[in-house]
Short mmCIF file of C-alpha atoms in Angstrom, two decimals:
data_model
loop_
_atom_site.label_atom_id
_atom_site.label_comp_id
_atom_site.label_asym_id
_atom_site.label_seq_id
_atom_site.Cartn_x
_atom_site.Cartn_y
_atom_site.Cartn_z
CA MET H 1 28.65 13.58 -14.24
CA SER H 2 27.76 17.05 -15.94
CA ALA H 3 24.34 16.00 -16.81
CA PHE H 4 23.85 15.36 -12.94
CA SER H 5 25.18 18.61 -12.21
CA ALA H 6 23.46 20.39 -14.97
CA VAL H 7 20.54 18.88 -13.71
CA LEU H 8 20.89 20.16 -10.62
CA LYS H 9 21.66 23.55 -11.03
CA ARG H 10 18.84 24.26 -13.24
CA ASP H 11 16.35 22.59 -10.68
CA LEU H 12 17.99 24.68 -7.97
CA ARG H 13 17.62 28.00 -10.24
CA LEU H 14 14.21 26.99 -10.92
CA ALA H 15 13.30 26.53 -7.14
CA ARG H 16 14.63 30.39 -6.66
CA ARG H 17 12.79 31.67 -9.20
CA ALA H 18 9.64 30.16 -8.19
CA GLY H 19 9.50 31.82 -4.79
CA ALA H 20 12.77 32.15 -3.13
CA GLY H 21 13.49 28.46 -3.45
CA ALA H 22 14.80 27.39 -0.05
CA SER H 23 12.67 30.03 2.04
CA LEU H 24 9.13 28.93 0.70
CA GLY H 25 9.51 25.22 1.91
CA LEU H 26 10.71 27.03 5.14
CA MET H 27 7.51 29.61 5.94
CA PHE H 28 5.55 26.29 5.47
CA PHE H 29 7.45 24.62 7.89
CA LEU H 30 6.64 27.85 9.94
CA VAL H 31 3.29 28.08 9.34
CA LEU H 32 2.33 24.68 10.25
CA ILE H 33 4.47 24.98 13.67
CA ALA H 34 2.81 28.38 14.01
CA ILE H 35 -0.88 26.66 13.92
CA VAL H 36 0.34 23.82 16.29
CA PRO H 37 -0.93 25.80 19.72
CA PHE H 38 -4.31 26.91 18.23
CA ALA H 39 -5.17 23.12 17.53
CA ILE H 40 -3.72 21.94 21.08
CA GLY H 41 -4.30 24.71 23.51
CA ALA H 42 -0.99 26.55 25.02
CA ASP H 43 -0.05 23.61 27.51
CA GLN H 44 3.82 24.21 27.20
CA LYS H 45 4.55 20.85 29.08
CA LEU H 46 1.96 18.73 26.11
CA ILE H 47 3.45 20.98 23.21
CA SER H 48 7.03 19.95 24.63
CA ARG H 49 6.16 16.72 24.95
CA LEU H 50 4.79 16.76 21.34
CA ALA H 51 7.47 18.77 19.87
CA PRO H 52 9.46 15.91 18.01
CA ALA H 53 6.53 14.35 16.71
CA LEU H 54 5.05 17.72 15.09
CA LEU H 55 8.23 18.70 13.55
CA TRP H 56 8.34 15.41 12.06
CA ILE H 57 5.20 15.20 10.44
CA ALA H 58 5.85 19.35 9.27
CA ALA H 59 8.71 17.76 7.58
CA LEU H 60 7.34 15.10 6.29
CA LEU H 61 4.36 17.37 4.98
CA ALA H 62 6.34 20.18 3.66
CA THR H 63 8.17 17.31 1.47
CA LEU H 64 5.24 16.21 -0.09
CA LEU H 65 4.33 19.74 -1.30
CA GLY H 66 5.09 20.51 -4.65
CA LEU H 67 6.41 16.81 -4.89
CA ASP H 68 3.76 16.09 -7.90
CA ARG H 69 4.98 18.77 -10.08
CA LEU H 70 8.61 17.44 -9.43
CA PHE H 71 8.84 15.44 -12.83
CA GLN H 72 5.67 16.76 -14.28
CA ALA H 73 6.94 20.03 -15.16
CA ASP H 74 9.61 18.60 -16.89
CA GLU H 75 7.68 15.80 -18.99
CA GLU H 76 5.30 18.85 -20.12
CA ASP H 77 7.78 21.24 -21.40
CA GLY H 78 9.72 18.10 -23.03
CA ALA H 79 12.48 18.16 -20.92
CA LEU H 80 12.47 14.39 -20.03
CA ASP H 81 12.33 13.68 -23.93
CA GLN H 82 15.37 15.42 -24.36
CA PHE H 83 17.20 14.14 -21.50
CA LEU H 84 16.38 10.75 -23.07
CA LEU H 85 17.30 11.16 -26.27
CA SER H 86 20.75 12.84 -25.14
CA GLY H 87 21.13 8.98 -23.49
CA GLY H 88 21.36 10.26 -20.10
CA SER H 89 20.88 7.64 -17.17
CA LEU H 90 17.18 8.33 -15.93
CA THR H 91 18.80 6.99 -12.44
CA MET H 92 21.42 9.74 -12.61
CA LEU H 93 18.65 12.25 -13.38
CA VAL H 94 16.39 11.14 -10.76
CA LEU H 95 19.64 11.13 -7.91
CA ALA H 96 20.27 15.00 -9.10
CA LYS H 97 16.57 15.87 -8.90
CA ALA H 98 16.24 14.31 -5.28
CA LEU H 99 19.55 16.53 -3.99
CA ALA H 100 18.10 19.27 -5.66
CA HIS H 101 15.09 18.82 -3.54
CA TRP H 102 16.60 17.93 -0.54
CA LEU H 103 18.68 21.14 -0.28
CA VAL H 104 15.59 23.35 -1.25
CA THR H 105 13.21 21.73 1.86
CA GLY H 106 14.98 19.26 3.87
CA LEU H 107 18.25 20.84 4.16
CA PRO H 108 16.72 24.35 5.53
CA LEU H 109 14.04 22.55 7.79
CA SER H 110 16.75 20.37 9.42
CA LEU H 111 18.65 23.85 10.17
CA ALA H 112 15.79 25.55 11.45
CA ALA H 113 14.92 22.75 13.27
CA PRO H 114 16.21 23.83 16.32
CA VAL H 115 14.90 27.68 16.13
CA LEU H 116 11.07 25.92 16.10
CA GLY H 117 12.26 23.56 18.51
CA LEU H 118 12.41 26.58 20.74
CA MET H 119 9.12 27.82 20.25
CA LEU H 120 7.63 24.46 20.74
CA ALA H 121 9.27 24.39 24.23
CA ILE H 122 11.58 21.34 22.98
CA GLU H 123 14.08 20.12 25.87
CA PRO H 124 17.35 21.82 25.02
CA GLN H 125 19.28 18.77 25.07
CA ALA H 126 17.17 17.60 22.69
CA MET H 127 17.73 20.21 19.87
CA LEU H 128 20.86 19.35 18.13
CA PRO H 129 19.69 15.59 18.06
CA LEU H 130 16.77 16.47 16.53
CA SER H 131 18.34 18.19 14.18
CA LEU H 132 20.60 15.87 13.18
CA SER H 133 17.85 13.30 13.14
CA LEU H 134 15.77 15.41 10.28
CA LEU H 135 19.62 15.94 8.67
CA VAL H 136 19.55 12.35 8.35
CA GLY H 137 16.26 11.22 7.55
CA THR H 138 14.46 13.74 4.95
CA PRO H 139 16.59 12.40 2.50
CA ALA H 140 14.89 9.25 2.92
CA LEU H 141 11.71 11.35 2.70
CA THR H 142 12.39 13.34 -0.61
CA LEU H 143 13.61 9.47 -2.07
CA ILE H 144 10.45 7.94 -1.19
CA GLY H 145 8.84 10.70 -2.43
CA LEU H 146 10.47 10.79 -5.83
CA VAL H 147 9.04 7.30 -6.34
CA GLY H 148 5.51 8.56 -5.87
CA ALA H 149 6.18 11.28 -7.89
CA ALA H 150 7.40 9.25 -10.66
CA LEU H 151 4.98 7.02 -10.65
CA THR H 152 2.13 10.03 -10.38
CA VAL H 153 3.95 11.70 -13.64
CA SER H 154 1.00 11.08 -16.19
CA LEU H 155 -1.46 12.30 -13.96
CA ASN H 156 -3.13 15.93 -14.11
CA ARG H 157 -4.00 16.23 -10.55
CA GLY H 158 -1.77 13.49 -8.54
CA GLY H 159 -1.06 15.33 -5.46
CA LEU H 160 -3.34 13.85 -3.12
CA LEU H 161 -3.18 10.06 -4.97
CA LEU H 162 0.75 10.85 -3.94
CA SER H 163 0.46 11.26 -0.68
CA LEU H 164 -1.67 8.46 -0.11
CA LEU H 165 0.97 6.00 -1.26
CA VAL H 166 4.34 7.80 -0.23
CA VAL H 167 3.28 8.38 3.75
CA PRO H 168 2.59 4.50 4.04
CA THR H 169 6.24 3.93 2.91
CA ALA H 170 7.33 6.70 5.14
CA ILE H 171 6.64 5.11 8.13
CA PRO H 172 9.60 3.55 9.05
CA THR H 173 11.75 6.99 9.14
CA LEU H 174 8.90 9.11 10.97
CA ILE H 175 9.41 6.36 13.68
CA PHE H 176 13.30 6.14 13.96
CA GLY H 177 13.63 10.04 13.45
CA VAL H 178 10.86 10.56 16.11
CA ALA H 179 12.58 7.91 18.68
CA VAL H 180 15.98 9.73 18.15
CA ALA H 181 14.55 13.14 19.17
CA LYS H 182 12.17 11.39 21.93
CA ALA H 183 15.04 9.70 23.41
CA ALA H 184 17.58 12.65 23.69
CA ALA H 185 14.73 14.65 25.29
CA GLU H 186 14.40 11.90 27.59
CA GLY H 187 17.98 11.74 28.59
CA ARG H 188 18.40 8.74 26.84
CA ASP H 189 20.72 6.59 24.31
CA PHE H 190 19.44 8.24 21.11
CA ALA H 191 22.59 5.99 19.11
CA MET H 192 20.40 2.97 18.29
CA PRO H 193 17.36 4.98 16.33
CA LEU H 194 19.66 7.13 14.22
CA THR H 195 21.60 3.93 13.00
CA VAL H 196 18.34 2.25 12.00
CA LEU H 197 17.56 5.86 10.62
CA CYS H 198 20.54 6.37 9.01
CA GLY H 199 20.01 2.85 7.39
CA THR H 200 16.64 3.50 6.35
CA THR H 201 17.82 6.57 4.58
CA LEU H 202 20.86 4.61 2.92
CA PHE H 203 18.08 2.01 2.07
CA ALA H 204 15.89 4.35 0.02
CA LEU H 205 18.91 5.61 -1.79
CA ALA H 206 19.71 2.22 -3.10
CA ILE H 207 16.43 1.31 -4.18
CA SER H 208 14.03 5.08 -4.71
CA PRO H 209 16.46 6.53 -7.72
CA ILE H 210 15.94 2.43 -9.83
CA ALA H 211 12.50 2.46 -8.74
CA ALA H 212 11.66 6.02 -9.92
CA ALA H 213 13.76 5.66 -13.06
CA LEU H 214 11.84 2.36 -13.69
CA ALA H 215 8.81 4.52 -13.13
CA LEU H 216 9.41 7.00 -15.47
CA ARG H 217 10.87 5.15 -18.25
CA GLN H 218 7.34 2.88 -18.18
CA ALA H 219 5.32 6.47 -18.02
CA ARG H 220 6.85 7.16 -21.32
CA GLY H 221 5.34 3.90 -22.84
CA MET D 1 6.30 -6.01 -38.52
CA THR D 2 6.25 -9.91 -38.36
CA ASP D 3 7.82 -9.49 -34.73
CA GLN D 4 4.99 -7.33 -34.19
CA THR D 5 2.34 -9.71 -35.12
CA SER D 6 3.95 -13.15 -33.25
CA GLY D 7 3.88 -10.81 -30.02
CA SER D 8 0.30 -9.79 -30.79
CA LEU D 9 -0.96 -13.73 -31.09
CA LEU D 10 1.16 -14.39 -28.28
CA ARG D 11 -1.33 -12.28 -26.08
CA LEU D 12 -3.84 -13.51 -28.10
CA ALA D 13 -3.33 -17.44 -27.00
CA ASN D 14 -2.53 -16.68 -23.69
CA PRO D 15 -5.44 -15.08 -22.46
CA ALA D 16 -7.72 -17.74 -24.39
CA VAL D 17 -5.72 -20.66 -22.71
CA PHE D 18 -6.57 -18.96 -19.36
CA ASN D 19 -10.31 -18.49 -20.51
CA ARG D 20 -10.40 -22.34 -21.07
CA LEU D 21 -9.06 -23.27 -17.69
CA ALA D 22 -10.76 -20.56 -16.20
CA ASP D 23 -14.25 -22.09 -17.35
CA ARG D 24 -13.74 -25.28 -16.78
CA LEU D 25 -12.61 -25.01 -12.80
CA ILE D 26 -14.85 -21.95 -11.91
CA ALA D 27 -17.69 -24.07 -10.96
CA PRO D 28 -15.99 -27.31 -9.24
CA PHE D 29 -14.12 -24.79 -7.18
CA ALA D 30 -17.29 -22.66 -6.28
CA VAL D 31 -18.54 -25.98 -5.16
CA LEU D 32 -15.10 -27.15 -3.16
CA THR D 33 -15.46 -23.56 -1.50
CA LEU D 34 -19.16 -23.81 -0.35
CA LEU D 35 -18.02 -27.47 1.30
CA LEU D 36 -15.16 -26.41 2.86
CA PHE D 37 -16.87 -23.62 4.78
CA VAL D 38 -19.50 -25.39 5.89
CA TRP D 39 -17.21 -28.39 7.27
CA GLY D 40 -14.66 -24.93 8.65
CA LEU D 41 -17.78 -23.33 9.98
CA TYR D 42 -19.18 -26.89 11.79
CA GLY D 43 -15.93 -27.43 13.53
CA ALA D 44 -15.81 -23.24 14.77
CA PHE D 45 -18.72 -24.05 16.23
CA PHE D 46 -19.45 -27.63 17.28
CA VAL D 47 -16.14 -29.41 17.63
CA SER D 48 -13.71 -26.98 18.61
CA PRO D 49 -14.41 -26.10 22.77
CA PRO D 50 -14.86 -22.23 23.65
CA ASP D 51 -10.75 -21.57 24.98
CA TYR D 52 -10.16 -21.45 28.64
CA GLN D 53 -8.89 -17.79 28.49
CA GLN D 54 -11.19 -16.16 25.47
CA GLY D 55 -14.24 -18.12 26.12
CA GLU D 56 -16.82 -17.80 23.03
CA THR D 57 -15.16 -15.21 21.87
CA ILE D 58 -12.78 -17.76 19.91
CA ARG D 59 -15.00 -18.35 17.28
CA ILE D 60 -13.47 -15.03 16.03
CA MET D 61 -10.58 -16.63 15.28
CA PHE D 62 -11.85 -18.59 12.68
CA ILE D 63 -12.56 -15.67 10.65
CA HIS D 64 -9.88 -13.39 11.90
CA VAL D 65 -6.60 -15.24 11.29
CA PRO D 66 -7.72 -16.78 7.72
CA SER D 67 -8.46 -13.40 7.01
CA ALA D 68 -4.82 -12.19 8.12
CA TRP D 69 -3.45 -14.87 6.16
CA MET D 70 -4.96 -14.07 2.79
CA ALA D 71 -4.11 -10.55 3.31
CA MET D 72 -0.35 -11.27 3.24
CA PHE D 73 -0.83 -14.22 0.83
CA VAL D 74 -2.47 -12.43 -1.57
CA TYR D 75 -0.08 -9.55 -1.45
CA ALA D 76 2.70 -11.96 -2.11
CA GLY D 77 0.87 -13.15 -5.20
CA MET D 78 0.68 -9.48 -6.51
CA SER D 79 4.24 -9.30 -6.01
CA LEU D 80 5.04 -11.96 -8.16
CA SER D 81 2.27 -11.00 -10.79
CA ALA D 82 4.01 -7.37 -11.22
CA LEU D 83 7.46 -9.45 -11.57
CA GLY D 84 5.58 -11.25 -14.43
CA THR D 85 4.66 -7.93 -15.52
CA LEU D 86 8.06 -5.88 -15.49
CA ILE D 87 10.07 -8.80 -16.40
CA TRP D 88 8.18 -10.98 -19.20
CA ARG D 89 5.43 -8.93 -20.08
CA HIS D 90 3.08 -11.52 -19.40
CA PRO D 91 -0.23 -10.46 -20.49
CA MET D 92 -2.42 -12.42 -17.57
CA ALA D 93 -0.16 -11.05 -14.84
CA ASP D 94 -1.20 -7.79 -15.00
CA VAL D 95 -4.95 -8.70 -15.33
CA ALA D 96 -3.85 -11.32 -12.40
CA GLN D 97 -2.60 -8.09 -10.44
CA LYS D 98 -5.30 -5.82 -11.03
CA CYS D 99 -8.00 -8.37 -9.99
CA ALA D 100 -6.33 -9.35 -6.78
CA ALA D 101 -6.15 -6.24 -5.38
CA PRO D 102 -9.72 -5.08 -4.22
CA LEU D 103 -10.08 -9.10 -3.05
CA GLY D 104 -6.50 -8.62 -0.98
CA ALA D 105 -8.30 -5.28 0.23
CA GLY D 106 -11.28 -6.80 1.32
CA PHE D 107 -9.50 -9.67 3.39
CA THR D 108 -7.30 -7.27 4.97
CA LEU D 109 -10.29 -4.89 6.02
CA LEU D 110 -12.46 -8.48 7.25
CA CYS D 111 -9.19 -9.03 9.46
CA LEU D 112 -9.03 -5.44 10.67
CA VAL D 113 -12.88 -5.20 11.71
CA THR D 114 -13.03 -8.89 13.14
CA GLY D 115 -9.69 -7.56 15.05
CA SER D 116 -11.41 -4.73 16.36
CA LEU D 117 -14.62 -6.62 17.21
CA TRP D 118 -12.36 -9.61 19.24
CA GLY D 119 -10.46 -6.66 20.54
CA LYS D 120 -13.26 -4.92 22.51
CA PRO D 121 -14.25 -7.98 24.68
CA MET D 122 -10.86 -9.72 25.33
CA TRP D 123 -8.53 -5.97 25.50
CA GLY D 124 -11.55 -3.42 26.44
CA THR D 125 -10.73 -1.42 23.40
CA TRP D 126 -12.29 -1.38 19.76
CA TRP D 127 -8.76 -0.11 18.73
CA GLU D 128 -5.33 -1.04 20.26
CA TRP D 129 -1.84 0.93 18.35
CA ASP D 130 -0.51 -2.68 18.47
CA ALA D 131 2.23 -3.67 16.61
CA ARG D 132 -0.21 -6.32 14.50
CA MET D 133 -3.19 -4.30 14.17
CA THR D 134 -1.03 -1.48 13.53
CA SER D 135 0.90 -3.30 10.57
CA VAL D 136 -2.50 -4.68 9.01
CA LEU D 137 -3.79 -1.15 8.80
CA VAL D 138 -0.72 -0.46 7.06
CA MET D 139 -1.00 -3.10 4.82
CA PHE D 140 -4.63 -1.86 4.29
CA LEU D 141 -2.97 1.46 3.26
CA ILE D 142 -0.88 0.33 0.74
CA TYR D 143 -3.62 -2.16 -0.80
CA ILE D 144 -5.55 1.34 -1.35
CA GLY D 145 -2.70 2.74 -2.45
CA VAL D 146 -2.63 -0.03 -5.20
CA ILE D 147 -6.27 0.44 -6.16
CA ALA D 148 -6.28 4.01 -6.19
CA LEU D 149 -3.38 4.44 -8.64
CA GLN D 150 -4.60 1.70 -10.75
CA GLN D 151 -7.95 3.22 -11.22
CA ALA D 152 -5.89 6.73 -11.86
CA ILE D 153 -4.16 5.91 -14.88
CA GLU D 154 -6.29 5.57 -17.88
CA GLU D 155 -3.92 3.69 -20.47
CA PRO D 156 -4.46 0.21 -19.35
CA ASN D 157 -0.73 -0.64 -19.69
CA ARG D 158 0.67 2.36 -18.64
CA ALA D 159 -1.33 1.51 -15.78
CA ALA D 160 -0.38 -2.10 -15.00
CA ARG D 161 3.22 -1.11 -15.22
CA ALA D 162 2.87 1.73 -12.84
CA VAL D 163 0.89 -0.57 -10.30
CA ALA D 164 3.24 -3.26 -10.75
CA ILE D 165 6.00 -0.85 -9.55
CA LEU D 166 4.33 0.24 -6.84
CA THR D 167 3.44 -3.25 -5.40
CA LEU D 168 6.92 -4.16 -5.80
CA VAL D 169 7.97 -1.16 -3.91
CA GLY D 170 5.34 -2.00 -1.06
CA ALA D 171 7.10 -5.59 -1.17
CA VAL D 172 10.24 -4.30 -0.64
CA ASN D 173 8.93 -2.20 2.15
CA LEU D 174 6.71 -4.49 4.16
CA PRO D 175 9.28 -6.19 6.09
CA ILE D 176 10.89 -3.04 6.58
CA ILE D 177 7.29 -1.26 8.11
CA LYS D 178 6.55 -4.58 10.11
CA PHE D 179 9.89 -4.40 11.96
CA SER D 180 10.09 -0.44 12.89
CA VAL D 181 6.23 -0.84 13.69
CA ASP D 182 7.25 -3.97 15.96
CA TRP D 183 10.23 -1.89 17.30
CA TRP D 184 8.08 1.12 18.16
CA SER D 185 5.23 -1.06 19.74
CA THR D 186 7.81 -1.94 22.32
CA LEU D 187 8.72 1.44 23.09
CA HIS D 188 5.08 2.88 23.96
CA GLN D 189 3.51 -0.79 24.99
CA PRO D 190 0.50 0.39 26.95
CA ALA D 191 0.53 -1.39 30.59
CA SER D 192 -3.35 -1.80 30.86
CA VAL D 193 -3.30 -4.17 28.03
CA PHE D 194 -4.16 -7.94 28.17
CA ARG D 195 -1.62 -9.25 25.85
CA MET D 196 -1.90 -12.67 24.09
CA ASP D 197 1.40 -13.25 22.54
CA GLY D 198 0.33 -16.53 20.60
CA PRO D 199 -2.78 -18.20 22.97
CA THR D 200 -1.70 -22.25 23.15
CA ILE D 201 -4.32 -23.17 20.50
CA HIS D 202 -5.87 -26.13 21.51
CA GLY D 203 -5.66 -29.37 18.68
CA SER D 204 -9.26 -29.51 18.35
CA MET D 205 -9.69 -25.72 17.28
CA LEU D 206 -6.25 -26.25 14.79
CA GLY D 207 -7.95 -28.78 12.48
CA PRO D 208 -11.43 -26.15 11.71
CA LEU D 209 -9.28 -22.88 11.66
CA PHE D 210 -7.05 -24.69 8.99
CA ILE D 211 -10.13 -25.90 6.93
CA MET D 212 -11.18 -22.54 7.12
CA GLY D 213 -8.18 -21.14 5.56
CA ILE D 214 -8.31 -23.45 2.83
CA ALA D 215 -12.09 -21.97 2.34
CA PHE D 216 -10.74 -18.64 2.41
CA LEU D 217 -7.88 -19.54 -0.40
CA MET D 218 -10.39 -21.33 -2.36
CA LEU D 219 -12.73 -18.50 -2.09
CA TYR D 220 -10.02 -16.31 -3.26
CA ILE D 221 -9.33 -18.32 -6.40
CA THR D 222 -12.50 -18.77 -7.76
CA LEU D 223 -12.89 -15.00 -7.11
CA LEU D 224 -10.27 -14.44 -8.68
CA MET D 225 -11.06 -16.60 -11.47
CA LEU D 226 -14.30 -14.95 -12.03
CA PHE D 227 -12.85 -11.24 -11.80
CA MET D 228 -9.98 -11.91 -14.20
CA ARG D 229 -11.78 -13.77 -16.59
CA ALA D 230 -14.46 -11.00 -16.61
CA GLU D 231 -11.19 -8.42 -17.15
CA VAL D 232 -9.82 -10.46 -20.27
CA MET D 233 -13.95 -10.05 -21.60
CA ASN D 234 -14.16 -6.23 -21.10
CA ARG D 235 -10.46 -5.90 -22.76
CA ARG D 236 -11.86 -7.89 -25.52
CA ALA D 237 -15.10 -5.84 -26.07
CA GLU D 238 -12.73 -2.77 -25.71
CA ARG D 239 -11.02 -3.33 -28.68
CA LEU D 240 -14.12 -4.69 -30.42
CA GLU D 241 -15.64 -1.12 -29.31
CA LEU D 242 -12.38 0.72 -30.73
CA LEU D 243 -11.99 -1.03 -33.45
CA ALA D 244 -15.79 -0.18 -34.67
CA ALA D 245 -15.24 3.38 -33.72
CA GLU D 246 -12.22 3.21 -36.11
CA ALA D 247 -14.21 1.62 -38.84
CA ASP D 248 -17.11 4.46 -38.89
CA MET L 1 -23.72 -19.71 21.84
CA SER L 2 -25.40 -17.20 24.48
CA GLY L 3 -23.61 -15.32 26.61
CA GLN L 4 -21.95 -11.85 27.00
CA TYR L 5 -20.00 -11.66 24.17
CA PHE L 6 -22.99 -12.91 21.60
CA GLY L 7 -22.77 -9.40 20.26
CA PHE L 8 -19.13 -9.68 19.08
CA ILE L 9 -19.13 -13.16 17.64
CA ALA L 10 -22.30 -11.96 15.82
CA GLY L 11 -21.14 -9.09 14.50
CA SER L 12 -17.30 -10.74 13.20
CA TYR L 13 -20.01 -13.09 11.20
CA ALA L 14 -22.03 -10.59 10.08
CA ALA L 15 -18.88 -8.54 8.70
CA ALA L 16 -17.43 -11.49 7.25
CA ILE L 17 -20.85 -11.85 5.59
CA LEU L 18 -21.00 -8.39 4.14
CA VAL L 19 -17.47 -8.30 3.22
CA LEU L 20 -17.00 -11.38 1.83
CA GLY L 21 -20.66 -11.30 0.44
CA ALA L 22 -19.88 -8.02 -1.53
CA MET L 23 -16.96 -9.52 -3.22
CA ILE L 24 -18.73 -12.78 -4.14
CA VAL L 25 -21.58 -9.99 -5.52
CA GLY L 26 -18.89 -7.74 -6.94
CA ALA L 27 -17.14 -10.99 -9.08
CA ILE L 28 -20.61 -12.32 -10.25
CA LEU L 29 -22.06 -8.66 -11.31
CA SER L 30 -18.79 -8.00 -12.80
CA TYR L 31 -18.77 -11.23 -14.72
CA ARG L 32 -22.00 -10.64 -16.35
CA GLY L 33 -21.86 -7.13 -16.66
CA ALA L 34 -18.07 -8.25 -18.90
CA LYS L 35 -20.48 -11.30 -20.32
CA THR L 36 -22.95 -8.80 -21.89
CA ARG L 37 -20.66 -5.96 -22.92
CA LEU L 38 -18.57 -8.36 -25.15
CA ALA L 39 -22.04 -10.19 -26.55
CA ARG L 40 -23.47 -6.70 -27.77
CA ALA L 41 -19.65 -5.82 -29.04
CA GLU L 42 -18.99 -9.03 -31.13
CA ALA L 43 -22.62 -8.50 -32.46
CA LEU L 44 -21.63 -4.67 -33.41
CA ARG L 45 -18.86 -6.41 -35.20
CA ASP L 46 -20.69 -9.01 -36.62
CA GLY L 47 -23.50 -6.61 -37.64
CA GLY L 48 -20.87 -4.02 -39.22
CA LYS L 49 -19.64 -6.62 -41.43
CA ALA L 50 -23.13 -7.60 -42.40
CA SER L 51 -23.84 -4.08 -43.92
#
């Protein structure tokens, strides 16, 4: 457990140094949302209808960003070897990294979503459900992304490939995440999609650390 | 040291057995495939009647449905090979998986293209975001991901194991994706589309369809053997070239 | 086989010929390519031994 918190603290500290940590992902999120009206026009009704989908796609892109460096930096400076030599569990390492990554991307995005939702003229009653769906769903995105990051750890420019691997697997999360927000915006009951969204996250939590750890171990040779 | 030599011997022995088997089987399988295609196509065009609803376009089914079967079958086979690579480190499993992926992607692509060509006259649109087509599209993307990862990692063993993990992750996720896409599709069902939930297939179509299915399967097995045979030779050549380079 | 749908049916079968044909040609080419490559590598090895 001490290794877990050590990795977590280190990653958070690194994120903070590398450009104000959480706020950088948040700015990316904001930029993405800001270009939406330029792309689809200032039609408030249309934007309002698309808002949940836009926020979710922005969250997916923001999560993907920087994933390719997640394990690579550790591999290059030998931190991964150190960790393996000290007999630490790779699954723990992956979990700690996932938590750190989520704390600087998914969590701030979820918290900021209502504000951006305001800009996108989302229905007021959908604000909190949207935030909730991101809060519940973004961990799944991070966890799925980590598997991709572990698989591409030995590649120099794995970013594009990583997206290709990760995005199809993220489809269920996207479907149910958007469904929660849409149901709420239309005043329908959103308990069912929210439950399934929790399910996908729990499933990702069960599978991804194992798969990512396996991939890291294989990459070491 | 002895452990290592016996291990490498096993590695050598296994492809050799495969080589002998493949060399014996490729030609008969190719002939069998050809005969099955002739028989199946004859049935598809001359025996089976036009469908009462879909008319002559039902003839597209004889390619479309076997491709869809193969798309799933090949992925299932790849998942088994992935287990073979990861658990037993079976050298041929990794070769099989590497060679199966492009073939599976080909069948999936054919399924998508013929589905689109069937959809235009039947549904009035080239592409319909319905559950089945969307699932197949996602499957195609997963195939592409597997091939891309395979090609991106240079060291063959490392590539094999990474691809095996990705294949298994995909296999675990495919049912979930299928379920979520089905659910999503019922939510967004467009009203204008003519839907056919399992058209009642006439008995006289089922026969040729089945034969076409077996023909596709035989074609796949034949091509897989050819590709695997080539891969085994390539790896041996690579080893020899490496040895020659070291000797210099 | 005539009728309004002829193009779609022909298109489907043309697609099948293209895709399956590409697979077949690819398999044969890669088989032959590997065979020549292996033969060259083996000749090189045997030649190296002789010298």
